[in-house]
Amino acid sequence: QVRLVESGGGLVQAGGSLRLSCAASGRSFSRYAMGWFRQAPGKEREFVAGISWSGSSTYYADSGKGRFTISRDIPKNTVDLQMNTLKPEDTAVYYCAAAYSPYDVVRRNGMDYWGKGTLVTVSS
């Protein structure tokens, strides 16, 4: 059974940092692009950051450029999202997702597996 389990969410003041982690299990993710998405109250889920299966390519939504960094540990099957200089508008449930890709590219849609999410709340 494939599982993606997020951790690291919580309450932080504006300007602070959080590091989210996603642990993948149940299969090999060596050919899976990984990504982080988020859904704020009353809004649709949106792409935040993605990384290719080798880790050589990353892509960020404009909202996180310069503040967020995605990384992965291939042997450990984990993907992290370091979030700095957090803003109240970053408040959302953050989801980890995986997508099979025959090519070593970032995937921003069509994800195959999703975690259940971790809540990030940024207070002003």
CSV table of N, CA and C in Angstrom, one decimal, residues 37-115:
chain,number,residue,atom,x,y,z
A,37,PHE,N,1.7,20.7,-2.6
A,37,PHE,CA,0.6,21.5,-2.9
A,37,PHE,C,0.0,22.0,-1.7
A,38,ARG,N,-0.9,23.0,-1.8
A,38,ARG,CA,-1.5,23.5,-0.6
A,38,ARG,C,-3.0,24.0,-0.9
A,39,GLN,N,-3.8,24.0,0.1
A,39,GLN,CA,-5.2,24.4,0.0
A,39,GLN,C,-5.5,25.3,1.2
A,40,ALA,N,-5.8,26.5,0.9
A,40,ALA,CA,-6.2,27.5,1.9
A,40,ALA,C,-7.7,27.4,2.1
A,41,PRO,N,-8.2,27.8,3.2
A,41,PRO,CA,-9.7,27.8,3.4
A,41,PRO,C,-10.4,28.5,2.3
A,42,GLY,N,-11.4,27.9,1.7
A,42,GLY,CA,-12.2,28.5,0.7
A,42,GLY,C,-11.6,28.7,-0.6
A,43,LYS,N,-10.4,28.1,-0.8
A,43,LYS,CA,-9.7,28.2,-2.1
A,43,LYS,C,-9.4,26.8,-2.6
A,44,GLU,N,-9.1,26.7,-3.9
A,44,GLU,CA,-8.7,25.5,-4.5
A,44,GLU,C,-7.3,25.1,-4.2
A,45,ARG,N,-7.0,23.8,-4.3
A,45,ARG,CA,-5.7,23.3,-4.1
A,45,ARG,C,-4.8,23.9,-5.2
A,46,GLU,N,-3.5,24.3,-4.8
A,46,GLU,CA,-2.6,24.9,-5.7
A,46,GLU,C,-1.2,24.2,-5.6
A,47,PHE,N,-0.5,24.3,-6.7
A,47,PHE,CA,0.9,23.8,-6.7
A,47,PHE,C,1.8,24.8,-6.0
A,48,VAL,N,2.7,24.2,-5.2
A,48,VAL,CA,3.6,25.1,-4.4
A,48,VAL,C,5.1,24.9,-5.0
A,49,ALA,N,5.5,23.6,-5.0
A,49,ALA,CA,6.9,23.3,-5.4
A,49,ALA,C,7.0,21.9,-5.9
A,50,GLY,N,7.9,21.6,-6.8
A,50,GLY,CA,8.0,20.3,-7.3
A,50,GLY,C,9.5,19.9,-7.6
A,51,ILE,N,9.8,18.6,-7.6
A,51,ILE,CA,11.2,18.2,-7.8
A,51,ILE,C,11.1,16.9,-8.7
A,52,SER,N,12.0,16.8,-9.6
A,52,SER,CA,12.1,15.6,-10.5
A,52,SER,C,12.6,14.4,-9.7
A,53,TRP,N,12.5,13.2,-10.3
A,53,TRP,CA,12.9,12.0,-9.6
A,53,TRP,C,14.4,11.9,-9.2
A,54,SER,N,15.2,12.6,-10.0
A,54,SER,CA,16.6,12.6,-9.7
A,54,SER,C,17.0,13.7,-8.7
A,55,GLY,N,16.1,14.7,-8.6
A,55,GLY,CA,16.4,15.8,-7.8
A,55,GLY,C,17.1,16.9,-8.5
A,56,SER,N,17.4,16.7,-9.8
A,56,SER,CA,18.2,17.7,-10.6
A,56,SER,C,17.4,18.9,-11.0
A,57,SER,N,16.0,18.7,-11.0
A,57,SER,CA,15.2,19.8,-11.5
A,57,SER,C,14.2,20.2,-10.4
A,58,THR,N,14.0,21.5,-10.2
A,58,THR,CA,13.0,21.9,-9.2
A,58,THR,C,12.2,23.1,-9.9
A,59,TYR,N,11.0,23.3,-9.4
A,59,TYR,CA,10.1,24.4,-9.9
A,59,TYR,C,9.3,24.9,-8.8
A,60,TYR,N,9.1,26.2,-8.7
A,60,TYR,CA,8.3,26.8,-7.7
A,60,TYR,C,7.2,27.7,-8.2
A,61,ALA,N,6.1,27.7,-7.5
A,61,ALA,CA,5.1,28.7,-7.8
A,61,ALA,C,5.6,30.0,-7.4
A,62,ASP,N,5.1,31.1,-8.1
A,62,ASP,CA,5.6,32.4,-7.8
A,62,ASP,C,5.5,32.8,-6.3
A,63,SER,N,4.5,32.2,-5.7
A,63,SER,CA,4.2,32.6,-4.3
A,63,SER,C,5.4,32.1,-3.4
A,64,GLY,N,6.1,31.1,-3.8
A,64,GLY,CA,7.2,30.6,-2.9
A,64,GLY,C,8.6,30.8,-3.4
A,65,LYS,N,8.7,31.4,-4.6
A,65,LYS,CA,10.1,31.6,-5.1
A,65,LYS,C,10.9,32.5,-4.2
A,66,GLY,N,12.1,32.1,-3.9
A,66,GLY,CA,13.0,32.8,-3.0
A,66,GLY,C,12.8,32.6,-1.6
A,67,ARG,N,11.7,31.9,-1.2
A,67,ARG,CA,11.4,31.7,0.2
A,67,ARG,C,11.3,30.2,0.5
A,68,PHE,N,10.9,29.4,-0.5
A,68,PHE,CA,10.7,27.9,-0.3
A,68,PHE,C,11.8,27.2,-1.0
A,69,THR,N,12.2,26.0,-0.4
A,69,THR,CA,13.2,25.2,-1.1
A,69,THR,C,12.7,23.7,-0.9
A,70,ILE,N,12.6,23.0,-2.0
A,70,ILE,CA,12.2,21.6,-2.0
A,70,ILE,C,13.4,20.8,-2.2
A,71,SER,N,13.5,19.7,-1.5
A,71,SER,CA,14.6,18.7,-1.6
A,71,SER,C,14.1,17.3,-1.4
A,72,ARG,N,14.9,16.4,-1.9
A,72,ARG,CA,14.5,15.0,-1.6
A,72,ARG,C,15.7,14.1,-1.3
A,73,ASP,N,15.5,13.1,-0.5
A,73,ASP,CA,16.5,12.1,-0.1
A,73,ASP,C,16.0,10.8,-0.8
A,74,ILE,N,16.7,10.5,-1.9
A,74,ILE,CA,16.2,9.4,-2.7
A,74,ILE,C,16.3,8.0,-1.9
A,75,PRO,N,17.4,7.7,-1.3
A,75,PRO,CA,17.5,6.4,-0.5
A,75,PRO,C,16.4,6.3,0.6
A,76,LYS,N,16.1,7.5,1.2
A,76,LYS,CA,15.2,7.5,2.3
A,76,LYS,C,13.7,7.7,1.9
A,77,ASN,N,13.5,7.9,0.6
A,77,ASN,CA,12.2,8.2,0.1
A,77,ASN,C,11.5,9.3,0.8
A,78,THR,N,12.2,10.4,1.1
A,78,THR,CA,11.6,11.6,1.7
A,78,THR,C,11.7,12.8,0.8
A,79,VAL,N,10.8,13.7,1.0
A,79,VAL,CA,10.8,15.0,0.3
A,79,VAL,C,10.5,16.1,1.4
A,80,ASP,N,11.3,17.1,1.4
A,80,ASP,CA,11.2,18.2,2.4
A,80,ASP,C,10.8,19.5,1.7
A,81,LEU,N,10.2,20.3,2.4
A,81,LEU,CA,9.9,21.7,1.9
A,81,LEU,C,10.3,22.6,3.0
A,82,GLN,N,11.4,23.3,2.8
A,82,GLN,CA,11.9,24.4,3.8
A,82,GLN,C,11.2,25.7,3.4
A,83,MET,N,10.4,26.2,4.4
A,83,MET,CA,9.7,27.4,4.1
A,83,MET,C,10.2,28.5,5.0
A,84,ASN,N,10.7,29.6,4.5
A,84,ASN,CA,11.2,30.7,5.2
A,84,ASN,C,10.4,32.0,5.0
A,85,THR,N,10.6,32.9,5.8
A,85,THR,CA,9.9,34.2,5.7
A,85,THR,C,8.4,34.0,5.5
A,86,LEU,N,7.8,33.2,6.3
A,86,LEU,CA,6.4,32.9,6.1
A,86,LEU,C,5.5,34.1,6.3
A,87,LYS,N,4.4,34.0,5.5
A,87,LYS,CA,3.4,35.1,5.5
A,87,LYS,C,2.1,34.5,5.9
A,88,PRO,N,1.2,35.4,6.4
A,88,PRO,CA,-0.2,34.9,6.8
A,88,PRO,C,-0.9,34.2,5.6
A,89,GLU,N,-0.6,34.7,4.4
A,89,GLU,CA,-1.2,34.1,3.2
A,89,GLU,C,-0.7,32.7,2.9
A,90,ASP,N,0.4,32.3,3.6
A,90,ASP,CA,0.9,30.9,3.4
A,90,ASP,C,0.0,29.9,4.2
A,91,THR,N,-0.9,30.4,5.0
A,91,THR,CA,-1.7,29.5,5.9
A,91,THR,C,-2.5,28.6,5.0
A,92,ALA,N,-2.4,27.3,5.2
A,92,ALA,CA,-3.1,26.3,4.3
A,92,ALA,C,-2.8,24.9,4.9
A,93,VAL,N,-3.5,24.0,4.3
A,93,VAL,CA,-3.1,22.6,4.5
A,93,VAL,C,-2.2,22.2,3.4
A,94,TYR,N,-1.0,21.7,3.7
A,94,TYR,CA,0.0,21.4,2.7
A,94,TYR,C,0.0,19.9,2.5
A,95,TYR,N,0.0,19.5,1.2
A,95,TYR,CA,-0.1,18.1,0.8
A,95,TYR,C,1.2,17.7,0.0
A,96,CYS,N,1.6,16.5,0.3
A,96,CYS,CA,2.7,15.9,-0.5
A,96,CYS,C,2.1,15.1,-1.6
A,97,ALA,N,2.7,15.0,-2.8
A,97,ALA,CA,2.1,14.2,-3.9
A,97,ALA,C,3.2,13.6,-4.7
A,98,ALA,N,2.9,12.5,-5.4
A,98,ALA,CA,3.9,11.9,-6.2
A,98,ALA,C,3.2,11.5,-7.6
A,99,ALA,N,4.0,11.6,-8.6
A,99,ALA,CA,3.6,11.3,-10.0
A,99,ALA,C,4.6,10.5,-10.7
A,100,TYR,N,4.2,9.4,-11.3
A,100,TYR,CA,5.2,8.6,-12.1
A,100,TYR,C,5.5,9.4,-13.3
A,101,SER,N,6.8,9.4,-13.7
A,101,SER,CA,7.2,10.2,-14.8
A,101,SER,C,8.3,9.4,-15.5
A,102,PRO,N,8.1,9.1,-16.8
A,102,PRO,CA,9.2,8.4,-17.5
A,102,PRO,C,10.4,9.3,-17.8
A,103,TYR,N,10.2,10.6,-17.7
A,103,TYR,CA,11.3,11.5,-17.9
A,103,TYR,C,11.6,12.3,-16.6
A,104,ASP,N,12.8,12.7,-16.4
A,104,ASP,CA,13.3,13.3,-15.2
A,104,ASP,C,12.9,14.8,-15.2
A,105,VAL,N,11.6,15.0,-15.0
A,105,VAL,CA,11.0,16.4,-15.0
A,105,VAL,C,10.2,16.6,-13.8
A,106,VAL,N,9.9,17.9,-13.6
A,106,VAL,CA,9.0,18.3,-12.5
A,106,VAL,C,7.5,18.1,-13.0
A,107,ARG,N,6.7,17.6,-12.1
A,107,ARG,CA,5.3,17.4,-12.4
A,107,ARG,C,4.5,18.4,-11.6
A,108,ARG,N,3.6,19.1,-12.2
A,108,ARG,CA,2.7,20.1,-11.5
A,108,ARG,C,1.2,19.7,-11.5
A,109,ASN,N,0.9,18.6,-12.2
A,109,ASN,CA,-0.4,18.1,-12.2
A,109,ASN,C,-0.5,16.6,-12.5
A,110,GLY,N,-1.7,16.0,-12.5
A,110,GLY,CA,-1.8,14.6,-12.8
A,110,GLY,C,-1.0,13.7,-11.8
A,111,MET,N,-1.1,14.1,-10.5
A,111,MET,CA,-0.4,13.4,-9.5
A,111,MET,C,-1.1,12.0,-9.2
A,112,ASP,N,-0.3,11.0,-9.0
A,112,ASP,CA,-0.8,9.7,-8.8
A,112,ASP,C,-1.2,9.4,-7.3
A,113,TYR,N,-0.4,9.9,-6.4
A,113,TYR,CA,-0.6,9.6,-5.0
A,113,TYR,C,-0.6,10.9,-4.2
A,114,TRP,N,-1.4,10.9,-3.1
A,114,TRP,CA,-1.5,12.1,-2.3
A,114,TRP,C,-1.4,11.7,-0.8
A,115,GLY,N,-0.8,12.6,0.0
A,115,GLY,CA,-0.9,12.4,1.4
A,115,GLY,C,-2.1,13.1,2.0
